[in-house]
Amino acid sequence: MTFLVLDGLTKTYGDVRAVDNLTCTVEKGEFVSLLGPSGCGKTTTLQMIAGFTSPTGGRIELAGRDLASIPARQRGLGIVFQTYALFMHMTVRENVAFGLEMRKVPKAELTRRVNDALEMVHLGALADRYPRAMSGGQRQRVALARALVIEPELLLLDEPLSNLDAKLREEMQLELRRIQREAGVTTVMVTHDQSEALAMSDRVVVMDKGRLQQVDSPFDVYETPRSSFVSTFLGKSNNFPATLQSNDETGSVILSGGQTLRGPRVSHLPGPVEIAVRPERIELVDAGAGLVSGTVRERIFFGAQWMLAVETPMGEFLVARRNAGAREVEIGSTVHLAWAPHDLRILPAEHEVSA
């Protein structure tokens, strides 16, 4: 069931179009992430949904209601800011109860809802503690409980995990997703962190320069990007210009250097395209079995895997290799690279991506 509708949403500041004709929907109960680099318009989009910024054009509809004429304080939304914005002179319980007190909720109901919210975020035992005596992850959960206790129709998260260290951030991704599912609240999160969006979302809205690039499930947005920007922004990717020669059961691509490759069937017409292959899809094979050969220029150890930089006539390839408990090939070694045809992505040439 479509719950939130953004229809032609636009925001301009003088000659700058911060958000440019953004159209997408969010289903009831979904967790959707707005993902993109700094300045792509994702935070401006969230601010327009919240009512902090007025759209220049377009429509925002929530549960059948046009939000244009509804002030921010009357939209009934739960919001968790990047800084959490907790009241340091109040206890955890007082922070969580604040929104209910402003709504003049009866005392008995207020107590019940605050207790339920604190239990949901596993902070019942810390109800009388002050935020200054809590860790970053605990403060984040206080802010989340405060947003959820008002029983919002929509929860908005503005980079909610950005202030946490890497390990705690990963732990809180799982915790936040658990809480969202348990509460059943429709959620829109802004993030610039690709792994965070992929790990937490039902769907990802990828934005760049104010424009929507792709809306898909985390799996599909990573495995089947629709543009060069999406393929390179969502994880590492080896991208090269190419020419599509034919398009029957599989697309035949000839590179500028004369190397012929096979890929999946696509809708593009013969002509300039861009090909992409993920580092983890590339295998090291015996001489004569490779699609391209090259020299290992660099290798980096990440614990669970090695990343090789291989210089080839096509250009430099990044190759991800699972750590099998042994040191990887030496720098300066000649290696031979291959991948399955279905792992090759054939994308529109960058200048041909529709505006």
mmCIF file of C-alpha atoms in Angstrom:
data_model
loop_
_atom_site.group_PDB
_atom_site.id
_atom_site.type_symbol
_atom_site.label_atom_id
_atom_site.label_comp_id
_atom_site.label_asym_id
_atom_site.label_seq_id
_atom_site.Cartn_x
_atom_site.Cartn_y
_atom_site.Cartn_z
ATOM 1 C CA MET A 1 0.000 0.000 0.000
ATOM 2 C CA THR A 2 1.506 3.326 -1.098
ATOM 3 C CA PHE A 3 1.853 5.486 2.007
ATOM 4 C CA LEU A 4 4.217 8.349 1.146
ATOM 5 C CA VAL A 5 4.196 9.963 -2.293
ATOM 6 C CA LEU A 6 6.801 12.393 -3.578
ATOM 7 C CA ASP A 7 5.549 13.689 -6.908
ATOM 8 C CA GLY A 8 7.761 16.007 -8.957
ATOM 9 C CA LEU A 9 9.341 17.327 -5.764
ATOM 10 C CA THR A 10 11.605 20.287 -6.525
ATOM 11 C CA LYS A 11 13.594 22.747 -4.443
ATOM 12 C CA THR A 12 15.607 25.612 -5.905
ATOM 13 C CA TYR A 13 17.893 28.149 -4.285
ATOM 14 C CA GLY A 14 18.361 30.849 -6.881
ATOM 15 C CA ASP A 15 19.782 29.109 -9.940
ATOM 16 C CA VAL A 16 20.641 25.953 -7.996
ATOM 17 C CA ARG A 17 18.221 23.028 -8.154
ATOM 18 C CA ALA A 18 18.933 21.202 -4.889
ATOM 19 C CA VAL A 19 16.168 18.690 -5.659
ATOM 20 C CA ASP A 20 15.070 18.316 -9.251
ATOM 21 C CA ASN A 21 11.691 16.765 -10.079
ATOM 22 C CA LEU A 22 12.007 13.855 -7.637
ATOM 23 C CA THR A 23 9.221 11.281 -7.933
ATOM 24 C CA CYS A 24 9.030 8.120 -5.825
ATOM 25 C CA THR A 25 6.784 6.327 -3.339
ATOM 26 C CA VAL A 26 7.218 4.570 -0.004
ATOM 27 C CA GLU A 27 5.011 1.669 1.037
ATOM 28 C CA LYS A 28 3.494 1.408 4.506
ATOM 29 C CA GLY A 29 5.942 -0.275 6.896
ATOM 30 C CA GLU A 30 8.891 0.058 4.493
ATOM 31 C CA PHE A 31 12.397 1.137 5.428
ATOM 32 C CA VAL A 32 13.680 3.314 2.570
ATOM 33 C CA SER A 33 17.072 5.027 2.426
ATOM 34 C CA LEU A 34 17.879 8.192 0.499
ATOM 35 C CA LEU A 35 21.475 7.563 -0.546
ATOM 36 C CA GLY A 36 23.948 9.776 -2.322
ATOM 37 C CA PRO A 37 27.074 11.924 -1.986
ATOM 38 C CA SER A 38 27.162 15.229 -0.139
ATOM 39 C CA GLY A 39 25.127 17.854 -1.971
ATOM 40 C CA CYS A 40 22.932 15.357 -3.831
ATOM 41 C CA GLY A 41 19.687 16.686 -2.289
ATOM 42 C CA LYS A 42 18.851 13.867 0.110
ATOM 43 C CA THR A 43 18.798 15.988 3.283
ATOM 44 C CA THR A 44 16.823 18.730 1.528
ATOM 45 C CA THR A 45 14.288 16.068 0.527
ATOM 46 C CA LEU A 46 13.992 14.902 4.137
ATOM 47 C CA GLN A 47 13.567 18.490 5.335
ATOM 48 C CA MET A 48 10.730 19.034 2.857
ATOM 49 C CA ILE A 49 8.976 15.884 4.067
ATOM 50 C CA ALA A 50 9.403 17.061 7.676
ATOM 51 C CA GLY A 51 8.100 20.534 6.862
ATOM 52 C CA PHE A 52 11.295 22.400 7.763
ATOM 53 C CA THR A 53 11.769 23.510 4.154
ATOM 54 C CA SER A 54 9.049 24.449 1.666
ATOM 55 C CA PRO A 55 9.154 22.848 -1.799
ATOM 56 C CA THR A 56 9.519 25.086 -4.831
ATOM 57 C CA GLY A 57 7.337 22.662 -6.746
ATOM 58 C CA GLY A 58 5.757 19.230 -6.620
ATOM 59 C CA ARG A 59 3.631 17.419 -4.067
ATOM 60 C CA ILE A 60 4.154 15.478 -0.838
ATOM 61 C CA GLU A 61 1.316 13.197 0.194
ATOM 62 C CA LEU A 62 1.210 11.091 3.377
ATOM 63 C CA ALA A 63 -1.579 8.567 3.936
ATOM 64 C CA GLY A 64 -3.708 10.410 1.392
ATOM 65 C CA ARG A 65 -3.112 13.858 2.931
ATOM 66 C CA ASP A 66 -1.368 16.673 1.084
ATOM 67 C CA LEU A 67 1.257 17.953 3.522
ATOM 68 C CA ALA A 68 1.764 21.298 1.784
ATOM 69 C CA SER A 69 -0.543 23.244 4.123
ATOM 70 C CA ILE A 70 0.277 21.321 7.322
ATOM 71 C CA PRO A 71 2.926 22.922 9.608
ATOM 72 C CA ALA A 72 5.872 20.744 10.662
ATOM 73 C CA ARG A 73 4.691 20.464 14.288
ATOM 74 C CA GLN A 74 1.298 19.144 13.157
ATOM 75 C CA ARG A 75 2.533 16.479 10.746
ATOM 76 C CA GLY A 76 2.935 13.882 13.497
ATOM 77 C CA LEU A 77 6.326 12.699 12.320
ATOM 78 C CA GLY A 78 9.091 11.161 14.424
ATOM 79 C CA ILE A 79 12.530 12.604 13.671
ATOM 80 C CA VAL A 80 15.992 11.495 14.795
ATOM 81 C CA PHE A 81 18.689 14.034 14.009
ATOM 82 C CA GLN A 82 22.373 13.397 13.397
ATOM 83 C CA THR A 83 23.230 15.092 16.729
ATOM 84 C CA TYR A 84 20.335 13.341 18.588
ATOM 85 C CA ALA A 85 19.364 16.735 20.169
ATOM 86 C CA LEU A 86 18.781 15.279 23.643
ATOM 87 C CA PHE A 87 18.099 17.460 26.680
ATOM 88 C CA MET A 88 21.193 16.958 28.827
ATOM 89 C CA HIS A 89 19.487 18.257 31.992
ATOM 90 C CA MET A 90 16.746 15.629 31.697
ATOM 91 C CA THR A 91 16.909 11.923 32.472
ATOM 92 C CA VAL A 92 16.340 9.301 29.812
ATOM 93 C CA ARG A 93 12.740 8.897 30.963
ATOM 94 C CA GLU A 94 12.138 12.655 30.898
ATOM 95 C CA ASN A 95 13.639 12.960 27.419
ATOM 96 C CA VAL A 96 11.395 10.210 26.064
ATOM 97 C CA ALA A 97 8.308 11.614 27.807
ATOM 98 C CA PHE A 98 8.827 15.159 26.526
ATOM 99 C CA GLY A 99 6.850 14.817 23.296
ATOM 100 C CA LEU A 100 3.931 13.174 25.083
ATOM 101 C CA GLU A 101 3.858 15.931 27.699
ATOM 102 C CA MET A 102 3.683 18.540 24.936
ATOM 103 C CA ARG A 103 0.698 16.636 23.552
ATOM 104 C CA LYS A 104 -0.900 16.566 27.021
ATOM 105 C CA VAL A 105 -1.182 12.775 27.068
ATOM 106 C CA PRO A 106 -2.797 11.535 30.336
ATOM 107 C CA LYS A 107 -0.286 10.511 33.000
ATOM 108 C CA ALA A 108 -1.154 6.793 33.090
ATOM 109 C CA GLU A 109 -0.937 6.444 29.306
ATOM 110 C CA LEU A 110 2.244 8.520 29.211
ATOM 111 C CA THR A 111 3.923 6.239 31.745
ATOM 112 C CA ARG A 112 2.888 3.112 29.866
ATOM 113 C CA ARG A 113 4.072 4.397 26.496
ATOM 114 C CA VAL A 114 7.398 5.628 27.852
ATOM 115 C CA ASN A 115 8.043 2.281 29.548
ATOM 116 C CA ASP A 116 7.135 0.405 26.372
ATOM 117 C CA ALA A 117 9.429 2.596 24.265
ATOM 118 C CA LEU A 118 12.341 2.167 26.669
ATOM 119 C CA GLU A 119 11.916 -1.598 26.694
ATOM 120 C CA MET A 120 11.813 -1.647 22.898
ATOM 121 C CA VAL A 121 15.223 0.026 22.735
ATOM 122 C CA HIS A 122 16.578 -2.029 25.672
ATOM 123 C CA LEU A 123 17.041 0.981 27.971
ATOM 124 C CA GLY A 124 14.497 0.250 30.700
ATOM 125 C CA ALA A 125 17.239 -0.209 33.296
ATOM 126 C CA LEU A 126 18.761 3.188 32.433
ATOM 127 C CA ALA A 127 15.567 5.244 32.624
ATOM 128 C CA ASP A 128 16.888 7.501 35.404
ATOM 129 C CA ARG A 129 20.336 8.076 33.912
ATOM 130 C CA TYR A 130 21.319 11.373 32.271
ATOM 131 C CA PRO A 131 22.495 11.400 28.625
ATOM 132 C CA ARG A 132 25.933 12.767 29.563
ATOM 133 C CA ALA A 133 26.615 9.491 31.413
ATOM 134 C CA MET A 134 25.740 7.322 28.399
ATOM 135 C CA SER A 135 27.605 5.989 25.384
ATOM 136 C CA GLY A 136 26.956 7.183 21.846
ATOM 137 C CA GLY A 137 24.952 4.067 21.021
ATOM 138 C CA GLN A 138 22.799 4.485 24.115
ATOM 139 C CA ARG A 139 22.125 8.147 23.304
ATOM 140 C CA GLN A 140 21.125 7.124 19.794
ATOM 141 C CA ARG A 141 18.578 4.691 21.225
ATOM 142 C CA VAL A 142 17.204 7.385 23.570
ATOM 143 C CA ALA A 143 16.637 9.636 20.554
ATOM 144 C CA LEU A 144 14.956 6.767 18.726
ATOM 145 C CA ALA A 145 12.685 5.980 21.686
ATOM 146 C CA ARG A 146 11.713 9.656 21.926
ATOM 147 C CA ALA A 147 10.772 9.659 18.241
ATOM 148 C CA LEU A 148 8.801 6.390 18.447
ATOM 149 C CA VAL A 149 6.904 7.064 21.684
ATOM 150 C CA ILE A 150 4.623 9.591 19.978
ATOM 151 C CA GLU A 151 3.542 6.757 17.638
ATOM 152 C CA PRO A 152 4.404 8.643 14.443
ATOM 153 C CA GLU A 153 2.932 7.799 11.084
ATOM 154 C CA LEU A 154 6.381 8.249 9.570
ATOM 155 C CA LEU A 155 9.874 8.068 11.097
ATOM 156 C CA LEU A 156 12.591 10.264 9.559
ATOM 157 C CA LEU A 157 16.248 9.497 10.275
ATOM 158 C CA ASP A 158 18.924 12.045 9.350
ATOM 159 C CA GLU A 159 22.323 10.267 9.318
ATOM 160 C CA PRO A 160 21.424 8.679 12.683
ATOM 161 C CA LEU A 161 24.587 6.553 13.030
ATOM 162 C CA SER A 162 27.219 8.947 11.692
ATOM 163 C CA ASN A 163 28.572 9.904 15.130
ATOM 164 C CA LEU A 164 29.335 6.314 16.138
ATOM 165 C CA ASP A 165 32.601 4.455 15.704
ATOM 166 C CA ALA A 166 32.777 1.785 12.991
ATOM 167 C CA LYS A 167 32.161 -1.266 15.189
ATOM 168 C CA LEU A 168 29.295 0.311 17.149
ATOM 169 C CA ARG A 169 27.831 1.611 13.915
ATOM 170 C CA GLU A 170 27.565 -1.923 12.534
ATOM 171 C CA GLU A 171 25.963 -3.154 15.750
ATOM 172 C CA MET A 172 23.445 -0.292 15.746
ATOM 173 C CA GLN A 173 22.473 -1.000 12.141
ATOM 174 C CA LEU A 174 21.079 -4.360 13.265
ATOM 175 C CA GLU A 175 19.535 -2.850 16.397
ATOM 176 C CA LEU A 176 17.861 0.004 14.542
ATOM 177 C CA ARG A 177 16.437 -2.355 11.932
ATOM 178 C CA ARG A 178 15.101 -4.645 14.677
ATOM 179 C CA ILE A 179 13.411 -1.730 16.424
ATOM 180 C CA GLN A 180 11.895 -0.435 13.186
ATOM 181 C CA ARG A 181 10.447 -3.836 12.333
ATOM 182 C CA GLU A 182 9.125 -4.339 15.847
ATOM 183 C CA ALA A 183 7.458 -0.918 15.823
ATOM 184 C CA GLY A 184 6.184 -1.433 12.265
ATOM 185 C CA VAL A 185 6.725 2.255 11.492
ATOM 186 C CA THR A 186 7.318 3.463 7.941
ATOM 187 C CA THR A 187 10.843 4.887 7.865
ATOM 188 C CA VAL A 188 12.864 7.147 5.570
ATOM 189 C CA MET A 189 16.580 7.453 6.342
ATOM 190 C CA VAL A 190 19.161 9.805 4.864
ATOM 191 C CA THR A 191 22.685 8.401 4.577
ATOM 192 C CA HIS A 192 25.811 8.783 2.476
ATOM 193 C CA ASP A 193 27.087 5.394 3.666
ATOM 194 C CA GLN A 194 26.528 2.754 0.973
ATOM 195 C CA SER A 195 26.982 -0.270 3.235
ATOM 196 C CA GLU A 196 24.556 1.204 5.753
ATOM 197 C CA ALA A 197 21.861 1.699 3.118
ATOM 198 C CA LEU A 198 22.376 -1.796 1.689
ATOM 199 C CA ALA A 199 22.321 -3.449 5.123
ATOM 200 C CA MET A 200 19.238 -1.729 6.535
ATOM 201 C CA SER A 201 16.838 -0.894 3.721
ATOM 202 C CA ASP A 202 13.938 -2.556 1.974
ATOM 203 C CA ARG A 203 14.613 -0.204 -0.932
ATOM 204 C CA VAL A 204 17.308 2.338 -1.739
ATOM 205 C CA VAL A 205 16.694 5.680 -3.497
ATOM 206 C CA VAL A 206 20.002 6.686 -5.120
ATOM 207 C CA MET A 207 20.367 10.430 -5.780
ATOM 208 C CA ASP A 208 22.989 12.564 -7.473
ATOM 209 C CA LYS A 209 23.002 16.316 -8.166
ATOM 210 C CA GLY A 210 19.404 16.623 -6.984
ATOM 211 C CA ARG A 211 18.081 13.942 -9.303
ATOM 212 C CA LEU A 212 16.865 10.421 -8.757
ATOM 213 C CA GLN A 213 19.193 7.876 -10.332
ATOM 214 C CA GLN A 214 17.627 4.555 -9.331
ATOM 215 C CA VAL A 215 15.112 3.082 -6.871
ATOM 216 C CA ASP A 216 15.504 -0.622 -6.151
ATOM 217 C CA SER A 217 16.042 -3.261 -3.509
ATOM 218 C CA PRO A 218 19.569 -3.294 -2.040
ATOM 219 C CA PHE A 219 20.364 -6.455 -4.018
ATOM 220 C CA ASP A 220 19.112 -5.084 -7.332
ATOM 221 C CA VAL A 221 20.653 -1.638 -6.987
ATOM 222 C CA TYR A 222 24.042 -3.299 -6.395
ATOM 223 C CA GLU A 223 23.791 -6.181 -8.873
ATOM 224 C CA THR A 224 21.917 -4.399 -11.686
ATOM 225 C CA PRO A 225 22.884 -0.706 -11.645
ATOM 226 C CA ARG A 226 21.271 1.361 -14.364
ATOM 227 C CA SER A 227 24.031 3.930 -14.791
ATOM 228 C CA SER A 228 27.753 4.425 -14.422
ATOM 229 C CA PHE A 229 27.166 6.620 -11.367
ATOM 230 C CA VAL A 230 25.166 3.963 -9.533
ATOM 231 C CA SER A 231 27.635 1.194 -10.371
ATOM 232 C CA THR A 232 30.620 3.165 -9.062
ATOM 233 C CA PHE A 233 28.894 4.784 -6.069
ATOM 234 C CA LEU A 234 27.470 1.492 -4.777
ATOM 235 C CA GLY A 235 30.671 -0.367 -3.947
ATOM 236 C CA LYS A 236 33.748 -0.806 -6.108
ATOM 237 C CA SER A 237 33.399 -1.415 -9.817
ATOM 238 C CA ASN A 238 35.643 -1.720 -12.872
ATOM 239 C CA ASN A 239 34.124 0.502 -15.578
ATOM 240 C CA PHE A 240 35.404 0.950 -19.141
ATOM 241 C CA PRO A 241 34.064 2.557 -22.346
ATOM 242 C CA ALA A 242 33.076 0.059 -25.024
ATOM 243 C CA THR A 243 31.039 -0.397 -28.185
ATOM 244 C CA LEU A 244 28.023 -2.695 -28.377
ATOM 245 C CA GLN A 245 28.292 -4.581 -31.658
ATOM 246 C CA SER A 246 25.187 -6.801 -31.510
ATOM 247 C CA ASN A 247 22.404 -7.753 -29.161
ATOM 248 C CA ASP A 248 20.928 -11.186 -29.690
ATOM 249 C CA GLU A 249 20.766 -13.727 -26.875
ATOM 250 C CA THR A 250 23.807 -12.078 -25.321
ATOM 251 C CA GLY A 251 25.247 -8.658 -25.972
ATOM 252 C CA SER A 252 28.575 -8.693 -27.828
ATOM 253 C CA VAL A 253 30.876 -5.823 -26.831
ATOM 254 C CA ILE A 254 34.106 -4.831 -28.546
ATOM 255 C CA LEU A 255 36.438 -2.547 -26.604
ATOM 256 C CA SER A 256 38.479 0.246 -28.124
ATOM 257 C CA GLY A 257 41.596 -1.920 -27.861
ATOM 258 C CA GLY A 258 39.966 -4.673 -29.935
ATOM 259 C CA GLN A 259 39.118 -7.078 -27.092
ATOM 260 C CA THR A 260 35.775 -8.838 -27.683
ATOM 261 C CA LEU A 261 33.652 -9.776 -24.644
ATOM 262 C CA ARG A 262 30.255 -11.359 -24.150
ATOM 263 C CA GLY A 263 27.641 -10.035 -21.765
ATOM 264 C CA PRO A 264 23.930 -10.393 -20.959
ATOM 265 C CA ARG A 265 21.181 -9.264 -23.286
ATOM 266 C CA VAL A 266 20.328 -5.584 -22.848
ATOM 267 C CA SER A 267 17.898 -3.086 -24.351
ATOM 268 C CA HIS A 268 20.560 -0.706 -25.676
ATOM 269 C CA LEU A 269 21.002 -0.176 -29.405
ATOM 270 C CA PRO A 270 24.394 -0.938 -30.934
ATOM 271 C CA GLY A 271 26.830 1.885 -30.300
ATOM 272 C CA PRO A 272 28.792 3.436 -27.431
ATOM 273 C CA VAL A 273 28.192 1.887 -24.003
ATOM 274 C CA GLU A 274 30.027 1.411 -20.755
ATOM 275 C CA ILE A 275 30.829 -1.979 -19.281
ATOM 276 C CA ALA A 276 31.219 -2.736 -15.578
ATOM 277 C CA VAL A 277 32.297 -5.765 -13.591
ATOM 278 C CA ARG A 278 32.546 -6.015 -9.794
ATOM 279 C CA PRO A 279 35.976 -6.880 -8.294
ATOM 280 C CA GLU A 280 34.550 -9.910 -6.479
ATOM 281 C CA ARG A 281 33.276 -11.386 -9.753
ATOM 282 C CA ILE A 282 36.752 -11.581 -11.279
ATOM 283 C CA GLU A 283 38.792 -14.799 -11.042
ATOM 284 C CA LEU A 284 42.499 -15.419 -11.507
ATOM 285 C CA VAL A 285 42.860 -18.178 -14.129
ATOM 286 C CA ASP A 286 45.588 -20.024 -15.995
ATOM 287 C CA ALA A 287 47.358 -18.451 -18.953
ATOM 288 C CA GLY A 288 45.267 -18.805 -22.100
ATOM 289 C CA ALA A 289 41.989 -19.003 -20.161
ATOM 290 C CA GLY A 290 41.793 -15.317 -19.271
ATOM 291 C CA LEU A 291 39.857 -12.549 -20.969
ATOM 292 C CA VAL A 292 42.614 -10.072 -20.212
ATOM 293 C CA SER A 293 46.095 -10.303 -18.675
ATOM 294 C CA GLY A 294 48.011 -7.803 -16.613
ATOM 295 C CA THR A 295 50.548 -7.049 -13.899
ATOM 296 C CA VAL A 296 49.764 -6.771 -10.193
ATOM 297 C CA ARG A 297 50.619 -3.148 -9.353
ATOM 298 C CA GLU A 298 49.393 -3.146 -5.735
ATOM 299 C CA ARG A 299 47.762 -5.389 -3.166
ATOM 300 C CA ILE A 300 45.911 -4.423 0.015
ATOM 301 C CA PHE A 301 44.947 -6.724 2.874
ATOM 302 C CA PHE A 302 41.470 -6.152 4.409
ATOM 303 C CA GLY A 303 41.360 -9.168 6.717
ATOM 304 C CA ALA A 304 38.535 -11.117 5.082
ATOM 305 C CA GLN A 305 39.866 -10.410 1.606
ATOM 306 C CA TRP A 306 42.726 -9.086 -0.503
ATOM 307 C CA MET A 307 42.266 -6.309 -3.054
ATOM 308 C CA LEU A 308 44.575 -6.409 -6.064
ATOM 309 C CA ALA A 309 45.178 -3.551 -8.492
ATOM 310 C CA VAL A 310 46.043 -5.093 -11.864
ATOM 311 C CA GLU A 311 47.341 -3.019 -14.783
ATOM 312 C CA THR A 312 46.037 -4.333 -18.145
ATOM 313 C CA PRO A 313 45.779 -3.079 -21.748
ATOM 314 C CA MET A 314 42.103 -2.233 -20.984
ATOM 315 C CA GLY A 315 43.063 -0.173 -17.940
ATOM 316 C CA GLU A 316 43.439 -0.891 -14.252
ATOM 317 C CA PHE A 317 41.267 -3.607 -12.701
ATOM 318 C CA LEU A 318 40.473 -4.026 -9.024
ATOM 319 C CA VAL A 319 40.218 -7.710 -8.133
ATOM 320 C CA ALA A 320 38.819 -8.895 -4.783
ATOM 321 C CA ARG A 321 40.173 -12.208 -3.517
ATOM 322 C CA ARG A 322 38.831 -14.079 -0.502
ATOM 323 C CA ASN A 323 41.462 -14.561 2.192
ATOM 324 C CA ALA A 324 42.181 -18.288 2.095
ATOM 325 C CA GLY A 325 44.778 -18.094 4.860
ATOM 326 C CA ALA A 326 47.734 -17.562 2.565
ATOM 327 C CA ARG A 327 49.549 -14.510 1.215
ATOM 328 C CA GLU A 328 48.223 -13.385 -2.177
ATOM 329 C CA VAL A 329 50.201 -13.108 -5.410
ATOM 330 C CA GLU A 330 53.246 -10.857 -5.269
ATOM 331 C CA ILE A 331 53.408 -7.329 -6.642
ATOM 332 C CA GLY A 332 54.857 -7.459 -10.150
ATOM 333 C CA SER A 333 53.353 -10.871 -10.936
ATOM 334 C CA THR A 334 51.577 -11.462 -14.240
ATOM 335 C CA VAL A 335 47.981 -12.625 -13.753
ATOM 336 C CA HIS A 336 45.134 -13.591 -16.070
ATOM 337 C CA LEU A 337 41.600 -12.340 -15.366
ATOM 338 C CA ALA A 338 38.238 -13.858 -16.301
ATOM 339 C CA TRP A 339 34.578 -13.485 -15.338
ATOM 340 C CA ALA A 340 31.262 -15.021 -16.374
ATOM 341 C CA PRO A 341 29.325 -13.245 -19.158
ATOM 342 C CA HIS A 342 26.324 -12.680 -16.847
ATOM 343 C CA ASP A 343 28.581 -10.782 -14.418
ATOM 344 C CA LEU A 344 29.359 -8.126 -17.030
ATOM 345 C CA ARG A 345 27.062 -5.095 -16.805
ATOM 346 C CA ILE A 346 26.366 -3.139 -19.990
ATOM 347 C CA LEU A 347 25.372 0.444 -19.142
ATOM 348 C CA PRO A 348 24.412 3.497 -21.195
ATOM 349 C CA ALA A 349 27.423 5.591 -22.200
ATOM 350 C CA GLU A 350 27.707 8.342 -19.592
ATOM 351 C CA HIS A 351 26.797 11.136 -22.017
ATOM 352 C CA GLU A 352 23.680 9.203 -23.083
ATOM 353 C CA VAL A 353 22.169 8.745 -19.590
ATOM 354 C CA SER A 354 18.809 10.484 -19.734
ATOM 355 C CA ALA A 355 18.499 13.708 -17.741
#
